[in-house]
Amino acid sequence: MLTEFFAAAVDFTTLPVRPEAFTIPAFSLAGSEWGPFALRWYSLAYIIGIAGAWFLMTRMIRQPGAPLSQKQLDDYITWATLGVIGGGRLGYVLFYNPEKYMADPMEILRLWDGGMSFHGGCFGVVAACFLHGWFSKYSGLRLLDLVATVTPLGLGLGRLANFVNGELWGRPTGTDWGIIFPDAGPEPRHPSQLYEAGLEGGVLFVVLTLLFWFTPARLRPGVLSGVFGIGYGLSRYIIENYREPDRQLGILDSGLTMGQTLTLPIIAIGLLLLVLALIRKPVAA
């Protein structure tokens, strides 16, 4: 099966994947018709990602020298959820499709129609870390280290959901191998969603988890955040070479995609955080 998969193009519509995780059929209640209701894998990725992050961070803050309490973490999750959704949506509107949404601002609220930006969501989460830390009197940077360690879980799930949706496909492979996505033309294309899920999700999650649990990195504020910024940035920059640029933007005048352009500051900030963290003295456990 695997040999056949890599030997020739695969029609996406023949794969056993669908955007809906499950559907509740239409039904009658109190004299009214309801449904059908569908729960999509993309929505489920957000739910599992946020719940999984809370679950993992709950165990992480049990370690000596944790920067915040369980109650503070529980409060922060609400802030983070708003940061992810609000920042992700506004980032997409501002960076990827401003003309469309300025023509009809109410479209911004139609989250169910898709259109989220990781870079915007990243800014929203970072802002939530520092604002919540400031209001609750603890280190926002140390919270950001915890968040950075678990973020690849949500990233990986989100990219898998992109693949299941048949969206954000890759560039043509130029060979007989690849996946033929609906609405993407007849050329076999790179499954760049899976590349991103593997690097930004799987590999980065393993690296950061090992650093947190088996090294003193958690006691050096900024190390985990810095490694995340560098790791995510490099992964995204590389994979953008295999991912089809957004149709409304294409390749920018700089020769880069918008994804690569927005990723460069993340790499730079990650390097800065890592250098400063290694210069400063570690906190007490």
PDB file of C-alpha atoms in Angstrom:
ATOM      1  CA  MET A   1       0.000   0.000   0.000  1.00  0.00           C
ATOM      2  CA  LEU A   2       2.749   2.459   0.975  1.00  0.00           C
ATOM      3  CA  THR A   3       4.755   1.566  -2.138  1.00  0.00           C
ATOM      4  CA  GLU A   4       1.734   2.243  -4.330  1.00  0.00           C
ATOM      5  CA  PHE A   5       1.136   5.553  -2.553  1.00  0.00           C
ATOM      6  CA  PHE A   6       4.606   6.815  -3.463  1.00  0.00           C
ATOM      7  CA  ALA A   7       4.614   5.337  -6.957  1.00  0.00           C
ATOM      8  CA  ALA A   8       1.806   7.341  -8.554  1.00  0.00           C
ATOM      9  CA  ALA A   9      -0.564  10.218  -8.039  1.00  0.00           C
ATOM     10  CA  VAL A  10      -3.390   9.706  -5.564  1.00  0.00           C
ATOM     11  CA  ASP A  11      -6.810  11.222  -6.133  1.00  0.00           C
ATOM     12  CA  PHE A  12      -7.705  12.935  -2.847  1.00  0.00           C
ATOM     13  CA  THR A  13     -11.371  12.059  -3.265  1.00  0.00           C
ATOM     14  CA  THR A  14     -10.502   8.351  -3.051  1.00  0.00           C
ATOM     15  CA  LEU A  15      -8.944   8.710   0.393  1.00  0.00           C
ATOM     16  CA  PRO A  16     -11.061   7.675   3.409  1.00  0.00           C
ATOM     17  CA  VAL A  17     -11.169  11.213   4.846  1.00  0.00           C
ATOM     18  CA  ARG A  18     -14.008  13.711   5.142  1.00  0.00           C
ATOM     19  CA  PRO A  19     -14.190  17.186   6.701  1.00  0.00           C
ATOM     20  CA  GLU A  20     -16.916  16.102   9.138  1.00  0.00           C
ATOM     21  CA  ALA A  21     -15.931  14.043  12.159  1.00  0.00           C
ATOM     22  CA  PHE A  22     -19.578  13.072  12.604  1.00  0.00           C
ATOM     23  CA  THR A  23     -23.015  14.410  11.733  1.00  0.00           C
ATOM     24  CA  ILE A  24     -26.197  14.486  13.776  1.00  0.00           C
ATOM     25  CA  PRO A  25     -29.087  13.888  11.357  1.00  0.00           C
ATOM     26  CA  ALA A  26     -32.011  16.287  11.174  1.00  0.00           C
ATOM     27  CA  PHE A  27     -34.683  15.717  13.814  1.00  0.00           C
ATOM     28  CA  SER A  28     -37.941  17.187  15.068  1.00  0.00           C
ATOM     29  CA  LEU A  29     -38.227  18.725  18.526  1.00  0.00           C
ATOM     30  CA  ALA A  30     -41.068  20.767  20.019  1.00  0.00           C
ATOM     31  CA  GLY A  31     -42.708  21.034  16.639  1.00  0.00           C
ATOM     32  CA  SER A  32     -39.601  22.396  14.906  1.00  0.00           C
ATOM     33  CA  GLU A  33     -37.055  20.861  12.564  1.00  0.00           C
ATOM     34  CA  TRP A  34     -33.436  20.897  13.764  1.00  0.00           C
ATOM     35  CA  GLY A  35     -30.227  19.969  11.986  1.00  0.00           C
ATOM     36  CA  PRO A  36     -28.454  18.344  10.495  1.00  0.00           C
ATOM     37  CA  PHE A  37     -25.471  19.357  12.659  1.00  0.00           C
ATOM     38  CA  ALA A  38     -21.917  18.468  11.700  1.00  0.00           C
ATOM     39  CA  LEU A  39     -18.768  18.621  13.815  1.00  0.00           C
ATOM     40  CA  ARG A  40     -15.813  19.218  11.542  1.00  0.00           C
ATOM     41  CA  TRP A  41     -12.315  17.901  12.158  1.00  0.00           C
ATOM     42  CA  TYR A  42     -10.972  21.470  11.975  1.00  0.00           C
ATOM     43  CA  SER A  43     -13.154  22.570  14.892  1.00  0.00           C
ATOM     44  CA  LEU A  44     -12.280  19.390  16.751  1.00  0.00           C
ATOM     45  CA  ALA A  45      -8.567  20.147  16.251  1.00  0.00           C
ATOM     46  CA  TYR A  46      -8.996  23.448  18.110  1.00  0.00           C
ATOM     47  CA  ILE A  47     -10.960  21.792  20.919  1.00  0.00           C
ATOM     48  CA  ILE A  48      -8.486  18.923  21.393  1.00  0.00           C
ATOM     49  CA  GLY A  49      -5.509  21.250  20.988  1.00  0.00           C
ATOM     50  CA  ILE A  50      -6.652  23.624  23.729  1.00  0.00           C
ATOM     51  CA  ALA A  51      -7.830  20.826  26.047  1.00  0.00           C
ATOM     52  CA  GLY A  52      -4.613  18.873  25.441  1.00  0.00           C
ATOM     53  CA  ALA A  53      -2.497  21.948  26.152  1.00  0.00           C
ATOM     54  CA  TRP A  54      -4.313  22.479  29.465  1.00  0.00           C
ATOM     55  CA  PHE A  55      -3.876  18.800  30.375  1.00  0.00           C
ATOM     56  CA  LEU A  56      -0.128  18.831  29.671  1.00  0.00           C
ATOM     57  CA  MET A  57       0.489  22.195  31.344  1.00  0.00           C
ATOM     58  CA  THR A  58      -1.377  20.995  34.445  1.00  0.00           C
ATOM     59  CA  ARG A  59       1.297  18.324  34.848  1.00  0.00           C
ATOM     60  CA  MET A  60       4.126  20.689  33.973  1.00  0.00           C
ATOM     61  CA  ILE A  61       3.278  23.179  36.738  1.00  0.00           C
ATOM     62  CA  ARG A  62       3.546  20.404  39.332  1.00  0.00           C
ATOM     63  CA  GLN A  63       7.311  20.552  38.913  1.00  0.00           C
ATOM     64  CA  PRO A  64       9.362  22.488  41.506  1.00  0.00           C
ATOM     65  CA  GLY A  65       9.700  26.189  40.729  1.00  0.00           C
ATOM     66  CA  ALA A  66       6.562  26.406  38.563  1.00  0.00           C
ATOM     67  CA  PRO A  67       5.697  30.028  37.732  1.00  0.00           C
ATOM     68  CA  LEU A  68       1.955  29.867  38.377  1.00  0.00           C
ATOM     69  CA  SER A  69      -0.732  27.974  40.272  1.00  0.00           C
ATOM     70  CA  GLN A  70      -3.411  25.646  38.941  1.00  0.00           C
ATOM     71  CA  LYS A  71      -6.066  28.331  39.422  1.00  0.00           C
ATOM     72  CA  GLN A  72      -3.997  30.851  37.484  1.00  0.00           C
ATOM     73  CA  LEU A  73      -3.509  28.327  34.696  1.00  0.00           C
ATOM     74  CA  ASP A  74      -7.241  27.591  34.556  1.00  0.00           C
ATOM     75  CA  ASP A  75      -7.951  31.325  34.275  1.00  0.00           C
ATOM     76  CA  TYR A  76      -5.309  31.743  31.592  1.00  0.00           C
ATOM     77  CA  ILE A  77      -6.823  29.095  29.305  1.00  0.00           C
ATOM     78  CA  THR A  78      -9.801  31.383  28.689  1.00  0.00           C
ATOM     79  CA  TRP A  79      -7.438  34.224  27.774  1.00  0.00           C
ATOM     80  CA  ALA A  80      -5.448  31.921  25.492  1.00  0.00           C
ATOM     81  CA  THR A  81      -8.588  30.694  23.708  1.00  0.00           C
ATOM     82  CA  LEU A  82      -9.617  34.273  22.971  1.00  0.00           C
ATOM     83  CA  GLY A  83      -6.078  35.067  21.859  1.00  0.00           C
ATOM     84  CA  VAL A  84      -5.906  32.093  19.481  1.00  0.00           C
ATOM     85  CA  ILE A  85      -9.290  32.705  17.868  1.00  0.00           C
ATOM     86  CA  GLY A  86      -9.286  36.512  17.882  1.00  0.00           C
ATOM     87  CA  GLY A  87      -5.639  36.887  16.906  1.00  0.00           C
ATOM     88  CA  GLY A  88      -5.818  34.132  14.312  1.00  0.00           C
ATOM     89  CA  ARG A  89      -8.840  35.651  12.617  1.00  0.00           C
ATOM     90  CA  LEU A  90      -7.573  39.241  12.670  1.00  0.00           C
ATOM     91  CA  GLY A  91      -4.163  38.103  11.446  1.00  0.00           C
ATOM     92  CA  TYR A  92      -5.768  36.419   8.441  1.00  0.00           C
ATOM     93  CA  VAL A  93      -7.887  39.488   7.715  1.00  0.00           C
ATOM     94  CA  LEU A  94      -4.971  41.939   7.914  1.00  0.00           C
ATOM     95  CA  PHE A  95      -2.230  39.891   6.251  1.00  0.00           C
ATOM     96  CA  TYR A  96      -3.966  37.633   3.746  1.00  0.00           C
ATOM     97  CA  ASN A  97      -7.257  39.124   2.556  1.00  0.00           C
ATOM     98  CA  PRO A  98      -7.778  42.730   3.745  1.00  0.00           C
ATOM     99  CA  GLU A  99      -9.680  43.911   0.637  1.00  0.00           C
ATOM    100  CA  LYS A 100     -12.346  41.241   0.961  1.00  0.00           C
ATOM    101  CA  TYR A 101     -13.081  41.946   4.620  1.00  0.00           C
ATOM    102  CA  MET A 102     -12.866  45.722   4.378  1.00  0.00           C
ATOM    103  CA  ALA A 103     -15.536  45.547   1.663  1.00  0.00           C
ATOM    104  CA  ASP A 104     -17.794  43.604   4.042  1.00  0.00           C
ATOM    105  CA  PRO A 105     -16.543  43.842   7.674  1.00  0.00           C
ATOM    106  CA  MET A 106     -19.317  41.579   8.948  1.00  0.00           C
ATOM    107  CA  GLU A 107     -17.601  38.708   7.107  1.00  0.00           C
ATOM    108  CA  ILE A 108     -14.876  38.879   9.751  1.00  0.00           C
ATOM    109  CA  LEU A 109     -17.278  37.309  12.236  1.00  0.00           C
ATOM    110  CA  ARG A 110     -18.033  34.318   9.990  1.00  0.00           C
ATOM    111  CA  LEU A 111     -15.405  32.077  11.583  1.00  0.00           C
ATOM    112  CA  TRP A 112     -17.143  28.950  10.336  1.00  0.00           C
ATOM    113  CA  ASP A 113     -16.241  29.893   6.760  1.00  0.00           C
ATOM    114  CA  GLY A 114     -12.525  29.454   7.536  1.00  0.00           C
ATOM    115  CA  GLY A 115      -9.605  31.843   7.350  1.00  0.00           C
ATOM    116  CA  MET A 116      -7.180  31.756  10.297  1.00  0.00           C
ATOM    117  CA  SER A 117      -3.539  32.833  10.525  1.00  0.00           C
ATOM    118  CA  PHE A 118      -1.020  31.113  12.787  1.00  0.00           C
ATOM    119  CA  HIS A 119       1.030  34.294  13.024  1.00  0.00           C
ATOM    120  CA  GLY A 120      -1.995  36.264  14.229  1.00  0.00           C
ATOM    121  CA  GLY A 121      -2.936  33.526  16.681  1.00  0.00           C
ATOM    122  CA  CYS A 122       0.663  33.449  17.920  1.00  0.00           C
ATOM    123  CA  PHE A 123       0.560  37.178  18.638  1.00  0.00           C
ATOM    124  CA  GLY A 124      -2.773  36.748  20.450  1.00  0.00           C
ATOM    125  CA  VAL A 125      -1.376  33.978  22.673  1.00  0.00           C
ATOM    126  CA  VAL A 126       1.818  35.916  23.469  1.00  0.00           C
ATOM    127  CA  ALA A 127      -0.244  38.977  24.390  1.00  0.00           C
ATOM    128  CA  ALA A 128      -2.486  36.802  26.590  1.00  0.00           C
ATOM    129  CA  CYS A 129       0.578  35.379  28.396  1.00  0.00           C
ATOM    130  CA  PHE A 130       2.045  38.740  29.301  1.00  0.00           C
ATOM    131  CA  LEU A 131      -1.253  40.456  30.077  1.00  0.00           C
ATOM    132  CA  HIS A 132      -2.441  37.614  32.308  1.00  0.00           C
ATOM    133  CA  GLY A 133       0.973  37.447  33.969  1.00  0.00           C
ATOM    134  CA  TRP A 134       0.893  41.173  34.626  1.00  0.00           C
ATOM    135  CA  PHE A 135      -2.609  41.120  36.092  1.00  0.00           C
ATOM    136  CA  SER A 136      -1.941  37.996  38.169  1.00  0.00           C
ATOM    137  CA  LYS A 137       1.583  38.983  39.317  1.00  0.00           C
ATOM    138  CA  TYR A 138       3.743  36.232  37.829  1.00  0.00           C
ATOM    139  CA  SER A 139       6.247  35.962  34.962  1.00  0.00           C
ATOM    140  CA  GLY A 140       4.518  36.071  31.595  1.00  0.00           C
ATOM    141  CA  LEU A 141       7.725  34.874  29.926  1.00  0.00           C
ATOM    142  CA  ARG A 142       7.822  31.725  32.029  1.00  0.00           C
ATOM    143  CA  LEU A 143       4.189  31.044  31.169  1.00  0.00           C
ATOM    144  CA  LEU A 144       5.080  31.575  27.513  1.00  0.00           C
ATOM    145  CA  ASP A 145       7.739  28.859  27.876  1.00  0.00           C
ATOM    146  CA  LEU A 146       5.063  26.416  29.027  1.00  0.00           C
ATOM    147  CA  VAL A 147       2.708  27.443  26.237  1.00  0.00           C
ATOM    148  CA  ALA A 148       5.472  27.139  23.625  1.00  0.00           C
ATOM    149  CA  THR A 149       6.186  23.575  24.762  1.00  0.00           C
ATOM    150  CA  VAL A 150       2.619  22.388  24.159  1.00  0.00           C
ATOM    151  CA  THR A 151       1.702  24.562  21.147  1.00  0.00           C
ATOM    152  CA  PRO A 152       3.055  22.051  18.571  1.00  0.00           C
ATOM    153  CA  LEU A 153       0.256  19.685  19.630  1.00  0.00           C
ATOM    154  CA  GLY A 154      -2.355  22.107  18.328  1.00  0.00           C
ATOM    155  CA  LEU A 155      -0.250  22.953  15.288  1.00  0.00           C
ATOM    156  CA  GLY A 156       0.031  19.323  14.267  1.00  0.00           C
ATOM    157  CA  LEU A 157      -3.677  18.673  14.722  1.00  0.00           C
ATOM    158  CA  GLY A 158      -4.565  21.807  12.789  1.00  0.00           C
ATOM    159  CA  ARG A 159      -2.403  20.816   9.823  1.00  0.00           C
ATOM    160  CA  LEU A 160      -3.912  17.327   9.789  1.00  0.00           C
ATOM    161  CA  ALA A 161      -7.340  18.960   9.725  1.00  0.00           C
ATOM    162  CA  ASN A 162      -6.204  21.138   6.789  1.00  0.00           C
ATOM    163  CA  PHE A 163      -5.299  17.965   4.930  1.00  0.00           C
ATOM    164  CA  VAL A 164      -8.620  16.327   5.715  1.00  0.00           C
ATOM    165  CA  ASN A 165     -10.365  19.462   4.437  1.00  0.00           C
ATOM    166  CA  GLY A 166      -8.363  19.274   1.200  1.00  0.00           C
ATOM    167  CA  GLU A 167      -7.144  22.867   1.678  1.00  0.00           C
ATOM    168  CA  LEU A 168      -3.794  24.680   1.816  1.00  0.00           C
ATOM    169  CA  TRP A 169      -2.364  22.145  -0.596  1.00  0.00           C
ATOM    170  CA  GLY A 170       1.192  22.106  -1.876  1.00  0.00           C
ATOM    171  CA  ARG A 171       2.768  23.112  -5.166  1.00  0.00           C
ATOM    172  CA  PRO A 172       2.856  20.703  -8.117  1.00  0.00           C
ATOM    173  CA  THR A 173       5.482  18.011  -7.612  1.00  0.00           C
ATOM    174  CA  GLY A 174       6.557  18.036 -11.252  1.00  0.00           C
ATOM    175  CA  THR A 175       6.450  14.217 -11.249  1.00  0.00           C
ATOM    176  CA  ASP A 176       3.845  11.487 -11.373  1.00  0.00           C
ATOM    177  CA  TRP A 177       3.873  11.306  -7.581  1.00  0.00           C
ATOM    178  CA  GLY A 178       1.671  13.481  -5.385  1.00  0.00           C
ATOM    179  CA  ILE A 179      -1.940  14.070  -4.469  1.00  0.00           C
ATOM    180  CA  ILE A 180      -4.545  15.512  -6.822  1.00  0.00           C
ATOM    181  CA  PHE A 181      -6.618  17.823  -4.644  1.00  0.00           C
ATOM    182  CA  PRO A 182     -10.145  18.949  -5.587  1.00  0.00           C
ATOM    183  CA  ASP A 183     -10.227  22.483  -7.040  1.00  0.00           C
ATOM    184  CA  ALA A 184      -6.424  22.500  -7.352  1.00  0.00           C
ATOM    185  CA  GLY A 185      -6.133  21.395 -10.953  1.00  0.00           C
ATOM    186  CA  PRO A 186      -5.062  18.059 -12.426  1.00  0.00           C
ATOM    187  CA  GLU A 187      -1.401  18.204 -11.327  1.00  0.00           C
ATOM    188  CA  PRO A 188      -0.178  15.970  -8.513  1.00  0.00           C
ATOM    189  CA  ARG A 189       0.765  18.220  -5.592  1.00  0.00           C
ATOM    190  CA  HIS A 190       2.850  18.003  -2.444  1.00  0.00           C
ATOM    191  CA  PRO A 191       0.796  17.152   0.673  1.00  0.00           C
ATOM    192  CA  SER A 192       2.438  20.133   2.385  1.00  0.00           C
ATOM    193  CA  GLN A 193      -0.125  19.982   5.184  1.00  0.00           C
ATOM    194  CA  LEU A 194       1.380  16.657   6.247  1.00  0.00           C
ATOM    195  CA  TYR A 195       4.920  18.040   5.988  1.00  0.00           C
ATOM    196  CA  GLU A 196       3.908  20.847   8.346  1.00  0.00           C
ATOM    197  CA  ALA A 197       2.120  18.468  10.711  1.00  0.00           C
ATOM    198  CA  GLY A 198       5.288  16.375  10.925  1.00  0.00           C
ATOM    199  CA  LEU A 199       7.809  19.192  11.428  1.00  0.00           C
ATOM    200  CA  GLU A 200       5.854  21.969  13.167  1.00  0.00           C
ATOM    201  CA  GLY A 201       3.803  19.452  15.105  1.00  0.00           C
ATOM    202  CA  GLY A 202       5.533  16.138  15.725  1.00  0.00           C
ATOM    203  CA  VAL A 203       9.252  16.964  15.634  1.00  0.00           C
ATOM    204  CA  LEU A 204       8.961  20.285  17.466  1.00  0.00           C
ATOM    205  CA  PHE A 205       6.706  18.758  20.122  1.00  0.00           C
ATOM    206  CA  VAL A 206       9.227  15.982  20.818  1.00  0.00           C
ATOM    207  CA  VAL A 207      12.173  18.399  20.990  1.00  0.00           C
ATOM    208  CA  LEU A 208      10.461  20.820  23.378  1.00  0.00           C
ATOM    209  CA  THR A 209       9.037  18.047  25.554  1.00  0.00           C
ATOM    210  CA  LEU A 210      12.491  16.486  25.956  1.00  0.00           C
ATOM    211  CA  LEU A 211      13.989  19.885  26.785  1.00  0.00           C
ATOM    212  CA  PHE A 212      11.352  20.558  29.440  1.00  0.00           C
ATOM    213  CA  TRP A 213      11.427  17.182  31.187  1.00  0.00           C
ATOM    214  CA  PHE A 214      15.052  16.117  30.820  1.00  0.00           C
ATOM    215  CA  THR A 215      17.089  19.349  30.919  1.00  0.00           C
ATOM    216  CA  PRO A 216      17.150  22.504  33.103  1.00  0.00           C
ATOM    217  CA  ALA A 217      15.609  24.505  30.217  1.00  0.00           C
ATOM    218  CA  ARG A 218      12.408  25.205  32.155  1.00  0.00           C
ATOM    219  CA  LEU A 219      14.459  27.108  34.753  1.00  0.00           C
ATOM    220  CA  ARG A 220      15.926  29.452  32.155  1.00  0.00           C
ATOM    221  CA  PRO A 221      13.065  31.768  31.122  1.00  0.00           C
ATOM    222  CA  GLY A 222      13.027  32.203  27.368  1.00  0.00           C
ATOM    223  CA  VAL A 223      14.849  29.027  26.337  1.00  0.00           C
ATOM    224  CA  LEU A 224      11.753  27.022  25.433  1.00  0.00           C
ATOM    225  CA  SER A 225      10.064  30.012  23.792  1.00  0.00           C
ATOM    226  CA  GLY A 226      13.233  30.735  21.848  1.00  0.00           C
ATOM    227  CA  VAL A 227      13.621  27.156  20.650  1.00  0.00           C
ATOM    228  CA  PHE A 228       9.980  27.139  19.594  1.00  0.00           C
ATOM    229  CA  GLY A 229      10.357  30.378  17.626  1.00  0.00           C
ATOM    230  CA  ILE A 230      13.478  29.137  15.840  1.00  0.00           C
ATOM    231  CA  GLY A 231      12.116  25.624  15.247  1.00  0.00           C
ATOM    232  CA  TYR A 232       8.714  26.739  14.028  1.00  0.00           C
ATOM    233  CA  GLY A 233      10.157  29.544  11.927  1.00  0.00           C
ATOM    234  CA  LEU A 234      12.687  27.382  10.123  1.00  0.00           C
ATOM    235  CA  SER A 235      10.157  24.584   9.571  1.00  0.00           C
ATOM    236  CA  ARG A 236       7.551  26.948   8.140  1.00  0.00           C
ATOM    237  CA  TYR A 237      10.108  28.811   6.011  1.00  0.00           C
ATOM    238  CA  ILE A 238      11.347  25.583   4.435  1.00  0.00           C
ATOM    239  CA  ILE A 239       7.930  24.033   3.863  1.00  0.00           C
ATOM    240  CA  GLU A 240       6.610  27.228   2.257  1.00  0.00           C
ATOM    241  CA  ASN A 241       8.798  26.235  -0.711  1.00  0.00           C
ATOM    242  CA  TYR A 242       6.499  23.238  -1.205  1.00  0.00           C
ATOM    243  CA  ARG A 243       3.215  24.922  -0.276  1.00  0.00           C
ATOM    244  CA  GLU A 244       1.093  26.739  -2.861  1.00  0.00           C
ATOM    245  CA  PRO A 245       1.076  30.486  -2.077  1.00  0.00           C
ATOM    246  CA  ASP A 246      -2.263  32.082  -1.289  1.00  0.00           C
ATOM    247  CA  ARG A 247      -4.032  32.787  -4.564  1.00  0.00           C
ATOM    248  CA  GLN A 248      -4.820  36.405  -3.736  1.00  0.00           C
ATOM    249  CA  LEU A 249      -1.175  37.126  -2.863  1.00  0.00           C
ATOM    250  CA  GLY A 250       1.087  34.775  -4.804  1.00  0.00           C
ATOM    251  CA  ILE A 251       4.826  35.310  -4.466  1.00  0.00           C
ATOM    252  CA  LEU A 252       5.592  38.770  -3.076  1.00  0.00           C
ATOM    253  CA  ASP A 253       7.956  41.255  -4.740  1.00  0.00           C
ATOM    254  CA  SER A 254      10.637  40.133  -2.286  1.00  0.00           C
ATOM    255  CA  GLY A 255      10.550  36.643  -3.802  1.00  0.00           C
ATOM    256  CA  LEU A 256       9.099  35.240  -0.575  1.00  0.00           C
ATOM    257  CA  THR A 257       5.602  34.103   0.305  1.00  0.00           C
ATOM    258  CA  MET A 258       3.600  35.938   2.958  1.00  0.00           C
ATOM    259  CA  GLY A 259       4.112  32.948   5.267  1.00  0.00           C
ATOM    260  CA  GLN A 260       7.893  33.208   4.921  1.00  0.00           C
ATOM    261  CA  THR A 261       7.827  36.977   5.402  1.00  0.00           C
ATOM    262  CA  LEU A 262       5.823  36.748   8.628  1.00  0.00           C
ATOM    263  CA  THR A 263       8.012  33.915   9.858  1.00  0.00           C
ATOM    264  CA  LEU A 264      11.299  35.849   9.719  1.00  0.00           C
ATOM    265  CA  PRO A 265      10.471  38.028  12.778  1.00  0.00           C
ATOM    266  CA  ILE A 266       9.530  34.889  14.728  1.00  0.00           C
ATOM    267  CA  ILE A 267      12.961  33.382  14.020  1.00  0.00           C
ATOM    268  CA  ALA A 268      14.685  36.636  15.008  1.00  0.00           C
ATOM    269  CA  ILE A 269      12.712  36.937  18.255  1.00  0.00           C
ATOM    270  CA  GLY A 270      13.391  33.268  19.017  1.00  0.00           C
ATOM    271  CA  LEU A 271      17.144  33.801  18.613  1.00  0.00           C
ATOM    272  CA  LEU A 272      17.011  36.888  20.841  1.00  0.00           C
ATOM    273  CA  LEU A 273      15.058  35.072  23.560  1.00  0.00           C
ATOM    274  CA  LEU A 274      17.460  32.127  23.483  1.00  0.00           C
ATOM    275  CA  VAL A 275      20.581  34.289  23.720  1.00  0.00           C
ATOM    276  CA  LEU A 276      19.180  36.391  26.573  1.00  0.00           C
ATOM    277  CA  ALA A 277      18.018  33.276  28.418  1.00  0.00           C
ATOM    278  CA  LEU A 278      21.462  31.692  28.265  1.00  0.00           C
ATOM    279  CA  ILE A 279      23.104  34.896  29.497  1.00  0.00           C
ATOM    280  CA  ARG A 280      20.857  35.309  32.530  1.00  0.00           C
ATOM    281  CA  LYS A 281      21.108  33.191  35.649  1.00  0.00           C
ATOM    282  CA  PRO A 282      18.546  30.384  35.944  1.00  0.00           C
ATOM    283  CA  VAL A 283      15.655  30.741  38.402  1.00  0.00           C
ATOM    284  CA  ALA A 284      15.509  28.636  41.539  1.00  0.00           C
ATOM    285  CA  ALA A 285      13.683  25.309  41.356  1.00  0.00           C
TER     286      ALA A 285
END
